[in-house]
PDB file of C-alpha atoms (C1' of nucleotides) in Angstrom:
ATOM      1  CA  MET A  36      66.919  -0.025  19.452  1.00  0.00           C
ATOM      2  CA  GLU A  37      65.577   2.489  17.168  1.00  0.00           C
ATOM      3  CA  SER A  38      66.958   4.170  13.955  1.00  0.00           C
ATOM      4  CA  PHE A  39      65.736   7.326  12.081  1.00  0.00           C
ATOM      5  CA  GLU A  40      67.100   8.685   9.051  1.00  0.00           C
ATOM      6  CA  ILE A  41      67.964  12.400   8.200  1.00  0.00           C
ATOM      7  CA  PRO A  42      68.342  13.481   4.259  1.00  0.00           C
ATOM      8  CA  LYS A  43      72.117  14.302   4.247  1.00  0.00           C
ATOM      9  CA  THR A  44      72.557  18.616   3.241  1.00  0.00           C
ATOM     10  CA  PRO A  45      75.824  20.977   3.704  1.00  0.00           C
ATOM     11  CA  TYR A  46      75.024  22.359   7.263  1.00  0.00           C
ATOM     12  CA  PHE A  47      75.081  18.631   8.584  1.00  0.00           C
ATOM     13  CA  ASP A  48      78.315  16.325   9.317  1.00  0.00           C
ATOM     14  CA  ILE A  49      78.700  14.219  12.247  1.00  0.00           C
ATOM     15  CA  GLY A  50      82.552  13.935  11.505  1.00  0.00           C
ATOM     16  CA  ALA A  51      83.002  17.393  12.091  1.00  0.00           C
ATOM     17  CA  THR A  52      80.680  17.788  14.300  1.00  0.00           C
ATOM     18  CA  LEU A  53      81.983  15.114  16.626  1.00  0.00           C
ATOM     19  CA  GLU A  54      85.628  16.122  16.104  1.00  0.00           C
ATOM     20  CA  CYS A  55      85.570  19.424  17.034  1.00  0.00           C
ATOM     21  CA  GLY A  56      86.517  20.122  20.050  1.00  0.00           C
ATOM     22  CA  GLN A  57      82.718  20.206  21.534  1.00  0.00           C
ATOM     23  CA  VAL A  58      82.254  16.868  22.733  1.00  0.00           C
ATOM     24  CA  PHE A  59      84.764  13.545  23.793  1.00  0.00           C
ATOM     25  CA  ARG A  60      82.654  10.329  23.857  1.00  0.00           C
ATOM     26  CA  PHE A  61      82.519   9.178  20.581  1.00  0.00           C
ATOM     27  CA  LYS A  62      84.788   7.167  18.305  1.00  0.00           C
ATOM     28  CA  PRO A  63      85.334   6.324  14.963  1.00  0.00           C
ATOM     29  CA  ILE A  64      82.876   2.768  13.230  1.00  0.00           C
ATOM     30  CA  ASP A  65      82.960   1.638  10.161  1.00  0.00           C
ATOM     31  CA  GLY A  66      80.787   4.498   8.213  1.00  0.00           C
ATOM     32  CA  GLY A  67      80.549   6.506  10.770  1.00  0.00           C
ATOM     33  CA  TYR A  68      80.524   6.554  14.702  1.00  0.00           C
ATOM     34  CA  LYS A  69      79.587   5.711  17.846  1.00  0.00           C
ATOM     35  CA  ILE A  70      78.348   8.312  20.557  1.00  0.00           C
ATOM     36  CA  ASN A  71      77.891   8.126  24.237  1.00  0.00           C
ATOM     37  CA  ALA A  72      76.210  10.822  25.940  1.00  0.00           C
ATOM     38  CA  LEU A  73      74.779  11.061  29.925  1.00  0.00           C
ATOM     39  CA  GLY A  74      73.051   7.121  29.522  1.00  0.00           C
ATOM     40  CA  HIS A  75      72.463   6.819  25.726  1.00  0.00           C
ATOM     41  CA  MET A  76      74.435   5.395  22.727  1.00  0.00           C
ATOM     42  CA  ALA A  77      74.029   6.066  19.186  1.00  0.00           C
ATOM     43  CA  GLU A  78      75.877   5.015  16.108  1.00  0.00           C
ATOM     44  CA  VAL A  79      75.668   7.481  13.504  1.00  0.00           C
ATOM     45  CA  ARG A  80      76.082   6.343   9.347  1.00  0.00           C
ATOM     46  CA  ASP A  81      76.573   7.594   5.958  1.00  0.00           C
ATOM     47  CA  SER A  82      74.183   5.542   3.479  1.00  0.00           C
ATOM     48  CA  GLY A  83      75.004   7.650   0.548  1.00  0.00           C
ATOM     49  CA  ASP A  84      72.225  10.555   0.479  1.00  0.00           C
ATOM     50  CA  ARG A  85      71.328  10.468   3.816  1.00  0.00           C
ATOM     51  CA  TRP A  86      72.234   9.941   7.743  1.00  0.00           C
ATOM     52  CA  ILE A  87      71.242   6.784   9.659  1.00  0.00           C
ATOM     53  CA  VAL A  88      70.853   6.854  13.695  1.00  0.00           C
ATOM     54  CA  ASP A  89      70.544   3.713  14.802  1.00  0.00           C
ATOM     55  CA  SER A  90      69.732   4.293  18.379  1.00  0.00           C
ATOM     56  CA  ASP A  91      68.425   3.350  22.281  1.00  0.00           C
ATOM     57  CA  SER A  92      66.437   6.642  21.974  1.00  0.00           C
ATOM     58  CA  SER A  93      65.497   8.238  18.451  1.00  0.00           C
ATOM     59  CA  GLU A  94      64.049  11.571  20.683  1.00  0.00           C
ATOM     60  CA  PHE A  95      66.964  11.862  22.205  1.00  0.00           C
ATOM     61  CA  PHE A  96      69.878  12.644  19.766  1.00  0.00           C
ATOM     62  CA  ASN A  97      67.151  14.065  17.244  1.00  0.00           C
ATOM     63  CA  ARG A  98      67.695  16.909  19.999  1.00  0.00           C
ATOM     64  CA  TYR A  99      70.980  15.947  20.731  1.00  0.00           C
ATOM     65  CA  LEU A 100      72.298  16.085  17.080  1.00  0.00           C
ATOM     66  CA  ASP A 101      70.008  19.104  17.220  1.00  0.00           C
ATOM     67  CA  PHE A 102      68.672  19.272  13.959  1.00  0.00           C
ATOM     68  CA  ASP A 103      66.490  22.024  15.155  1.00  0.00           C
ATOM     69  CA  THR A 104      68.663  25.220  14.215  1.00  0.00           C
ATOM     70  CA  ASP A 105      68.691  26.839  10.873  1.00  0.00           C
ATOM     71  CA  TYR A 106      73.266  26.727  10.561  1.00  0.00           C
ATOM     72  CA  GLY A 107      72.283  27.877   6.867  1.00  0.00           C
ATOM     73  CA  PHE A 108      71.438  31.304   8.094  1.00  0.00           C
ATOM     74  CA  ILE A 109      73.233  31.606  11.148  1.00  0.00           C
ATOM     75  CA  GLN A 110      76.400  31.326   9.019  1.00  0.00           C
ATOM     76  CA  ARG A 111      74.957  33.920   6.300  1.00  0.00           C
ATOM     77  CA  GLU A 112      74.019  36.161   9.072  1.00  0.00           C
ATOM     78  CA  VAL A 113      77.671  35.906  10.630  1.00  0.00           C
ATOM     79  CA  ASP A 114      80.061  35.442   6.850  1.00  0.00           C
ATOM     80  CA  ASP A 115      82.681  38.219   7.251  1.00  0.00           C
ATOM     81  CA  LYS A 116      84.224  37.603   4.018  1.00  0.00           C
ATOM     82  CA  ALA A 117      87.482  36.757   5.926  1.00  0.00           C
ATOM     83  CA  LEU A 118      89.429  34.108   8.416  1.00  0.00           C
ATOM     84  CA  LEU A 119      85.711  33.621   9.071  1.00  0.00           C
ATOM     85  CA  SER A 120      84.567  32.620   5.802  1.00  0.00           C
ATOM     86  CA  GLU A 121      87.104  30.445   5.534  1.00  0.00           C
ATOM     87  CA  ALA A 122      86.446  28.509   9.044  1.00  0.00           C
ATOM     88  CA  ILE A 123      82.180  28.601   7.914  1.00  0.00           C
ATOM     89  CA  ALA A 124      83.269  26.834   4.934  1.00  0.00           C
ATOM     90  CA  PHE A 125      85.636  24.336   6.389  1.00  0.00           C
ATOM     91  CA  GLY A 126      83.504  23.926   9.334  1.00  0.00           C
ATOM     92  CA  LYS A 127      79.752  24.499   7.779  1.00  0.00           C
ATOM     93  CA  GLY A 128      78.989  20.730   9.173  1.00  0.00           C
ATOM     94  CA  ILE A 129      79.385  21.617  12.633  1.00  0.00           C
ATOM     95  CA  HIS A 130      75.998  21.550  14.585  1.00  0.00           C
ATOM     96  CA  ILE A 131      76.868  22.610  17.979  1.00  0.00           C
ATOM     97  CA  LEU A 132      74.918  19.247  20.397  1.00  0.00           C
ATOM     98  CA  ARG A 133      72.671  20.036  23.108  1.00  0.00           C
ATOM     99  CA  GLN A 134      74.780  17.386  25.714  1.00  0.00           C
ATOM    100  CA  ASP A 135      74.187  17.775  29.523  1.00  0.00           C
ATOM    101  CA  PRO A 136      75.125  20.901  31.352  1.00  0.00           C
ATOM    102  CA  THR A 137      76.538  17.716  34.177  1.00  0.00           C
ATOM    103  CA  GLU A 138      78.137  16.260  31.569  1.00  0.00           C
ATOM    104  CA  ALA A 139      80.180  19.260  30.331  1.00  0.00           C
ATOM    105  CA  LEU A 140      80.632  20.835  33.209  1.00  0.00           C
ATOM    106  CA  PHE A 141      83.049  17.870  34.841  1.00  0.00           C
ATOM    107  CA  SER A 142      84.343  16.887  30.761  1.00  0.00           C
ATOM    108  CA  PHE A 143      85.265  20.593  30.796  1.00  0.00           C
ATOM    109  CA  ILE A 144      87.443  20.532  33.651  1.00  0.00           C
ATOM    110  CA  ILE A 145      89.090  18.431  32.202  1.00  0.00           C
ATOM    111  CA  SER A 146      89.815  19.591  29.121  1.00  0.00           C
ATOM    112  CA  GLN A 147      91.941  22.563  31.045  1.00  0.00           C
ATOM    113  CA  ASN A 148      95.522  22.622  30.056  1.00  0.00           C
ATOM    114  CA  ASN A 149      95.095  19.097  28.426  1.00  0.00           C
ATOM    115  CA  HIS A 150      95.281  17.277  25.123  1.00  0.00           C
ATOM    116  CA  ILE A 151      92.247  16.427  23.665  1.00  0.00           C
ATOM    117  CA  PRO A 152      93.457  12.459  23.217  1.00  0.00           C
ATOM    118  CA  ARG A 153      93.997  12.669  27.272  1.00  0.00           C
ATOM    119  CA  ILE A 154      90.556  14.268  27.929  1.00  0.00           C
ATOM    120  CA  LYS A 155      88.901  11.167  25.902  1.00  0.00           C
ATOM    121  CA  GLY A 156      90.923   9.171  27.748  1.00  0.00           C
ATOM    122  CA  ILE A 157      89.830  10.679  31.094  1.00  0.00           C
ATOM    123  CA  ILE A 158      86.531  10.912  30.865  1.00  0.00           C
ATOM    124  CA  GLU A 159      86.138   7.342  29.380  1.00  0.00           C
ATOM    125  CA  ARG A 160      87.883   6.115  32.196  1.00  0.00           C
ATOM    126  CA  ILE A 161      85.741   7.752  34.706  1.00  0.00           C
ATOM    127  CA  CYS A 162      82.542   6.391  33.094  1.00  0.00           C
ATOM    128  CA  ASP A 163      83.533   2.712  32.773  1.00  0.00           C
ATOM    129  CA  GLY A 164      85.002   2.870  36.668  1.00  0.00           C
ATOM    130  CA  LEU A 165      81.933   5.273  38.245  1.00  0.00           C
ATOM    131  CA  GLY A 166      79.130   5.170  35.337  1.00  0.00           C
ATOM    132  CA  ASP A 167      75.869   2.523  35.470  1.00  0.00           C
ATOM    133  CA  ASP A 168      76.397  -0.509  33.624  1.00  0.00           C
ATOM    134  CA  MET A 169      74.008   0.006  30.219  1.00  0.00           C
ATOM    135  CA  GLY A 170      75.182  -2.975  29.008  1.00  0.00           C
ATOM    136  CA  GLY A 171      78.232  -2.819  26.261  1.00  0.00           C
ATOM    137  CA  TYR A 172      79.136   0.665  27.301  1.00  0.00           C
ATOM    138  CA  HIS A 173      78.907   2.882  30.400  1.00  0.00           C
ATOM    139  CA  ALA A 174      76.536   5.811  31.118  1.00  0.00           C
ATOM    140  CA  PHE A 175      78.180   9.085  32.550  1.00  0.00           C
ATOM    141  CA  PRO A 176      78.458   9.355  36.109  1.00  0.00           C
ATOM    142  CA  THR A 177      75.454  10.960  38.579  1.00  0.00           C
ATOM    143  CA  VAL A 178      76.637  12.940  40.878  1.00  0.00           C
ATOM    144  CA  GLU A 179      76.601  11.113  43.648  1.00  0.00           C
ATOM    145  CA  ALA A 180      79.235   8.929  42.626  1.00  0.00           C
ATOM    146  CA  LEU A 181      81.287  11.217  41.290  1.00  0.00           C
ATOM    147  CA  ALA A 182      80.653  12.686  44.741  1.00  0.00           C
ATOM    148  CA  SER A 183      81.579   9.343  46.454  1.00  0.00           C
ATOM    149  CA  ALA A 184      84.650   8.544  44.388  1.00  0.00           C
ATOM    150  CA  GLY A 185      87.165  10.347  46.410  1.00  0.00           C
ATOM    151  CA  GLU A 186      90.177  13.049  44.842  1.00  0.00           C
ATOM    152  CA  SER A 187      92.414   9.902  44.421  1.00  0.00           C
ATOM    153  CA  TYR A 188      90.510   7.944  42.357  1.00  0.00           C
ATOM    154  CA  PHE A 189      90.340  10.826  39.856  1.00  0.00           C
ATOM    155  CA  ALA A 190      94.436  10.722  40.341  1.00  0.00           C
ATOM    156  CA  SER A 191      94.243   7.166  39.660  1.00  0.00           C
ATOM    157  CA  VAL A 192      92.850   7.972  35.833  1.00  0.00           C
ATOM    158  CA  GLY A 193      95.208  10.231  35.441  1.00  0.00           C
ATOM    159  CA  ALA A 194      93.077  14.058  35.735  1.00  0.00           C
ATOM    160  CA  GLY A 195      96.552  15.052  37.516  1.00  0.00           C
ATOM    161  CA  TYR A 196      96.134  17.961  39.128  1.00  0.00           C
ATOM    162  CA  ARG A 197      92.666  18.798  37.841  1.00  0.00           C
ATOM    163  CA  ALA A 198      91.924  15.642  40.645  1.00  0.00           C
ATOM    164  CA  ALA A 199      90.852  18.085  42.964  1.00  0.00           C
ATOM    165  CA  TYR A 200      88.785  20.113  41.518  1.00  0.00           C
ATOM    166  CA  LEU A 201      86.908  17.225  39.951  1.00  0.00           C
ATOM    167  CA  ASP A 202      86.089  16.029  43.790  1.00  0.00           C
ATOM    168  CA  ARG A 203      85.403  19.242  45.354  1.00  0.00           C
ATOM    169  CA  VAL A 204      83.282  20.281  42.821  1.00  0.00           C
ATOM    170  CA  ALA A 205      80.540  17.090  42.723  1.00  0.00           C
ATOM    171  CA  LYS A 206      80.612  17.367  46.540  1.00  0.00           C
ATOM    172  CA  THR A 207      79.917  20.960  45.842  1.00  0.00           C
ATOM    173  CA  LEU A 208      76.809  19.624  42.839  1.00  0.00           C
ATOM    174  CA  VAL A 209      75.387  17.319  45.869  1.00  0.00           C
ATOM    175  CA  GLY A 210      71.949  17.880  46.401  1.00  0.00           C
ATOM    176  CA  GLU A 211      72.022  20.888  43.961  1.00  0.00           C
ATOM    177  CA  ASP A 212      69.752  20.960  41.316  1.00  0.00           C
ATOM    178  CA  ILE A 213      71.846  22.512  38.330  1.00  0.00           C
ATOM    179  CA  TYR A 214      68.750  22.034  35.834  1.00  0.00           C
ATOM    180  CA  GLU A 215      67.400  24.463  37.362  1.00  0.00           C
ATOM    181  CA  TRP A 216      70.260  26.688  36.594  1.00  0.00           C
ATOM    182  CA  LYS A 217      68.943  27.239  32.837  1.00  0.00           C
ATOM    183  CA  ASN A 218      66.843  29.539  34.318  1.00  0.00           C
ATOM    184  CA  LEU A 219      69.358  32.137  34.906  1.00  0.00           C
ATOM    185  CA  ASP A 220      70.366  34.483  32.816  1.00  0.00           C
ATOM    186  CA  THR A 221      73.895  33.923  30.852  1.00  0.00           C
ATOM    187  CA  GLU A 222      76.062  36.367  33.308  1.00  0.00           C
ATOM    188  CA  ALA A 223      74.441  34.898  36.249  1.00  0.00           C
ATOM    189  CA  LEU A 224      75.091  31.460  35.100  1.00  0.00           C
ATOM    190  CA  ARG A 225      78.708  32.155  34.621  1.00  0.00           C
ATOM    191  CA  LEU A 226      79.065  33.801  38.102  1.00  0.00           C
ATOM    192  CA  LYS A 227      77.220  30.985  39.268  1.00  0.00           C
ATOM    193  CA  LEU A 228      79.834  27.597  37.639  1.00  0.00           C
ATOM    194  CA  MET A 229      82.723  29.992  38.672  1.00  0.00           C
ATOM    195  CA  SER A 230      81.674  29.977  41.965  1.00  0.00           C
ATOM    196  CA  LEU A 231      83.057  26.517  41.437  1.00  0.00           C
ATOM    197  CA  TYR A 232      86.661  25.347  42.699  1.00  0.00           C
ATOM    198  CA  GLY A 233      88.729  25.036  39.641  1.00  0.00           C
ATOM    199  CA  ILE A 234      86.081  26.450  36.647  1.00  0.00           C
ATOM    200  CA  GLY A 235      86.990  29.986  35.534  1.00  0.00           C
ATOM    201  CA  ARG A 236      86.002  32.002  32.969  1.00  0.00           C
ATOM    202  CA  LYS A 237      87.403  29.843  30.047  1.00  0.00           C
ATOM    203  CA  VAL A 238      85.869  26.723  31.328  1.00  0.00           C
ATOM    204  CA  ALA A 239      82.643  27.930  32.703  1.00  0.00           C
ATOM    205  CA  ASP A 240      82.164  29.773  29.282  1.00  0.00           C
ATOM    206  CA  CYS A 241      82.093  26.175  27.150  1.00  0.00           C
ATOM    207  CA  VAL A 242      79.271  24.912  30.059  1.00  0.00           C
ATOM    208  CA  LEU A 243      77.642  27.802  28.947  1.00  0.00           C
ATOM    209  CA  LEU A 244      77.757  26.870  25.172  1.00  0.00           C
ATOM    210  CA  PHE A 245      77.818  23.038  25.339  1.00  0.00           C
ATOM    211  CA  GLY A 246      75.634  22.011  28.238  1.00  0.00           C
ATOM    212  CA  PHE A 247      73.326  25.294  28.299  1.00  0.00           C
ATOM    213  CA  ASN A 248      73.399  26.400  24.669  1.00  0.00           C
ATOM    214  CA  ARG A 249      73.790  29.586  25.309  1.00  0.00           C
ATOM    215  CA  PHE A 250      75.595  30.954  21.916  1.00  0.00           C
ATOM    216  CA  ASP A 251      76.008  35.262  23.936  1.00  0.00           C
ATOM    217  CA  VAL A 252      79.502  33.383  24.849  1.00  0.00           C
ATOM    218  CA  PHE A 253      82.997  33.121  23.307  1.00  0.00           C
ATOM    219  CA  PRO A 254      85.739  30.672  25.288  1.00  0.00           C
ATOM    220  CA  VAL A 255      88.873  31.780  24.644  1.00  0.00           C
ATOM    221  CA  ASP A 256      91.609  29.044  24.940  1.00  0.00           C
ATOM    222  CA  THR A 257      94.941  28.470  23.297  1.00  0.00           C
ATOM    223  CA  TRP A 258      93.487  28.428  19.860  1.00  0.00           C
ATOM    224  CA  ILE A 259      91.607  31.606  19.463  1.00  0.00           C
ATOM    225  CA  LYS A 260      93.833  32.953  21.181  1.00  0.00           C
ATOM    226  CA  LYS A 261      96.437  32.294  18.263  1.00  0.00           C
ATOM    227  CA  VAL A 262      93.197  33.476  16.095  1.00  0.00           C
ATOM    228  CA  PHE A 263      92.868  36.740  17.321  1.00  0.00           C
ATOM    229  CA  GLU A 264      96.733  37.833  18.792  1.00  0.00           C
ATOM    230  CA  GLU A 265      96.562  39.690  15.758  1.00  0.00           C
ATOM    231  CA  GLU A 266      93.711  41.862  15.762  1.00  0.00           C
ATOM    232  CA  TYR A 267      94.209  42.296  20.077  1.00  0.00           C
ATOM    233  CA  PRO A 268      97.554  42.365  20.622  1.00  0.00           C
ATOM    234  CA  GLY A 269      98.582  41.262  24.407  1.00  0.00           C
ATOM    235  CA  VAL A 270      95.227  41.310  25.735  1.00  0.00           C
ATOM    236  CA  PRO A 271      94.395  38.710  27.917  1.00  0.00           C
ATOM    237  CA  ALA A 272      91.965  35.881  27.493  1.00  0.00           C
ATOM    238  CA  ASP A 273      89.124  36.848  29.788  1.00  0.00           C
ATOM    239  CA  LYS A 274      89.033  40.313  28.623  1.00  0.00           C
ATOM    240  CA  MET A 275      89.418  38.854  24.544  1.00  0.00           C
ATOM    241  CA  SER A 276      86.192  36.664  25.548  1.00  0.00           C
ATOM    242  CA  VAL A 277      84.239  39.630  26.665  1.00  0.00           C
ATOM    243  CA  LEU A 278      85.108  41.653  23.344  1.00  0.00           C
ATOM    244  CA  LEU A 279      84.245  39.170  21.150  1.00  0.00           C
ATOM    245  CA  VAL A 280      81.051  38.185  22.958  1.00  0.00           C
ATOM    246  CA  LYS A 281      79.849  42.197  21.911  1.00  0.00           C
ATOM    247  CA  LYS A 282      81.229  41.741  18.236  1.00  0.00           C
ATOM    248  CA  TYR A 283      79.397  38.810  17.490  1.00  0.00           C
ATOM    249  CA  GLY A 284      76.779  39.030  19.674  1.00  0.00           C
ATOM    250  CA  LYS A 285      73.808  35.626  19.818  1.00  0.00           C
ATOM    251  CA  TYR A 286      75.666  34.345  17.546  1.00  0.00           C
ATOM    252  CA  ALA A 287      79.059  34.631  18.733  1.00  0.00           C
ATOM    253  CA  GLY A 288      79.620  30.462  20.372  1.00  0.00           C
ATOM    254  CA  PHE A 289      78.668  29.501  17.166  1.00  0.00           C
ATOM    255  CA  VAL A 290      81.387  31.900  15.105  1.00  0.00           C
ATOM    256  CA  GLN A 291      83.879  30.280  18.148  1.00  0.00           C
ATOM    257  CA  GLN A 292      83.114  27.098  16.780  1.00  0.00           C
ATOM    258  CA  TRP A 293      83.649  27.204  13.260  1.00  0.00           C
ATOM    259  CA  LEU A 294      86.989  28.738  14.308  1.00  0.00           C
ATOM    260  CA  PHE A 295      88.604  27.161  16.910  1.00  0.00           C
ATOM    261  CA  TYR A 296      88.143  23.373  14.357  1.00  0.00           C
ATOM    262  CA  TYR A 297      89.656  25.447  11.245  1.00  0.00           C
ATOM    263  CA  LYS A 298      92.457  26.842  13.545  1.00  0.00           C
ATOM    264  CA  ARG A 299      93.095  23.232  14.910  1.00  0.00           C
ATOM    265  CA  GLU A 300      92.106  21.393  12.251  1.00  0.00           C
ATOM    266  CA  LYS A 301      94.040  23.579   9.508  1.00  0.00           C
ATOM    267  CA  LYS A 302      97.111  25.396  11.825  1.00  0.00           C
ATOM    268  CA  VAL A 303      96.210  28.068   9.578  1.00  0.00           C
TER     269      VAL A 303
ATOM    270  C1'  DA B  70     113.861  15.337  24.932  1.00  0.00           C
ATOM    271  C1'  DT B  71     111.413  19.199  25.386  1.00  0.00           C
ATOM    272  C1'  DC B  72     107.268  21.090  24.382  1.00  0.00           C
ATOM    273  C1'  DC B  73     102.952  22.239  25.103  1.00  0.00           C
ATOM    274  C1'  DA B  74      97.353  21.165  25.870  1.00  0.00           C
ATOM    275  C1'  DG B  75      89.656  23.928  25.064  1.00  0.00           C
ATOM    276  C1'  DG B  76      93.279  27.313  31.825  1.00  0.00           C
ATOM    277  C1'  DC B  77      92.989  27.746  37.192  1.00  0.00           C
ATOM    278  C1'  DA B  78      93.986  28.809  41.866  1.00  0.00           C
ATOM    279  C1'  DG B  79      96.048  31.576  44.933  1.00  0.00           C
ATOM    280  C1'  DA B  80     100.242  34.743  45.103  1.00  0.00           C
ATOM    281  C1'  DT B  81     102.102  39.473  44.277  1.00  0.00           C
ATOM    282  C1'  DG B  82     103.031  44.435  42.231  1.00  0.00           C
TER     283       DG B  82
ATOM    284  C1'  DC C  47      93.453  45.782  38.394  1.00  0.00           C
ATOM    285  C1'  DA C  48      96.945  43.128  36.126  1.00  0.00           C
ATOM    286  C1'  DT C  49     100.365  40.190  35.552  1.00  0.00           C
ATOM    287  C1'  DC C  50     103.347  35.730  37.265  1.00  0.00           C
ATOM    288  C1'  DT C  51     103.883  30.950  38.886  1.00  0.00           C
ATOM    289  C1'  DG C  52     103.717  26.217  40.113  1.00  0.00           C
ATOM    290  C1'  DC C  53     100.416  22.337  38.214  1.00  0.00           C
ATOM    291  C1'  DA C  54      99.967  16.154  36.470  1.00  0.00           C
ATOM    292  C1'  DT C  55     100.548  13.758  32.838  1.00  0.00           C
ATOM    293  C1'  DG C  56     101.591  11.912  28.854  1.00  0.00           C
ATOM    294  C1'  DG C  57     101.189  12.556  23.493  1.00  0.00           C
ATOM    295  C1'  DA C  58     103.614  15.378  19.630  1.00  0.00           C
TER     296       DA C  58
END
DNA sequence: ATCCAGGCAGATG
DNA sequence: CATCTGCATGGA
């Protein structure tokens, strides 16, 4: 067990960061949260004027929690004194986590047309069933383990019609080094992701944003559609995404997450 | 009970 | 190119 501390600022809040919908393997504990990511585990606690992070690897979680990005700067850059202003005020403590690309990819296949509490449950059961036992918790499964499970296994843990997607994508990715994909530009990487069975523009954009930390993307789901239905009446999700990337440029991904969290939590 | 969820593939105009 | 439909599941 290792430990490090982070002084509190308005620009990091562990609750908002975890509850904003970008990640699924966490749960509240007394005074904070327990996080599982890949084969790692951390407990983040509020200790008054600082955050205390107890984990199996301070190096991993320093990077994972993204303390190197200047969120205040980005928030001032994109602030439009309108709805986005309110969304930023509400979610200014969100950090975009540096998640593992493979974990993000399979997680967001499960996320499609699904409720967040269910997504969490399905992912937890898959980790418990197929992931390495780390002593007290299970790692996210390897691609090989996912590929060996079979479609009926994914159906048995409640994946529904996505079971076929999980099975086929896992089998497709065996022997493929998706960590090499980070060398592709955003559009080429999007096409690569969308070539996988069960991954369309929205899931691809979530993987780009949360797994590859590309910020020139704007995933458009049912909530974001609600945010922009007046500004872009009748515009389908994929096209709306293109317009919003154009509008917010290299900070589009951050803007998307602030608006998503605000819309979903506040139901405005 | 009915609706709906971080959508997608496949079929059809 | 655009629009339509079926889809598994269970929380709200």
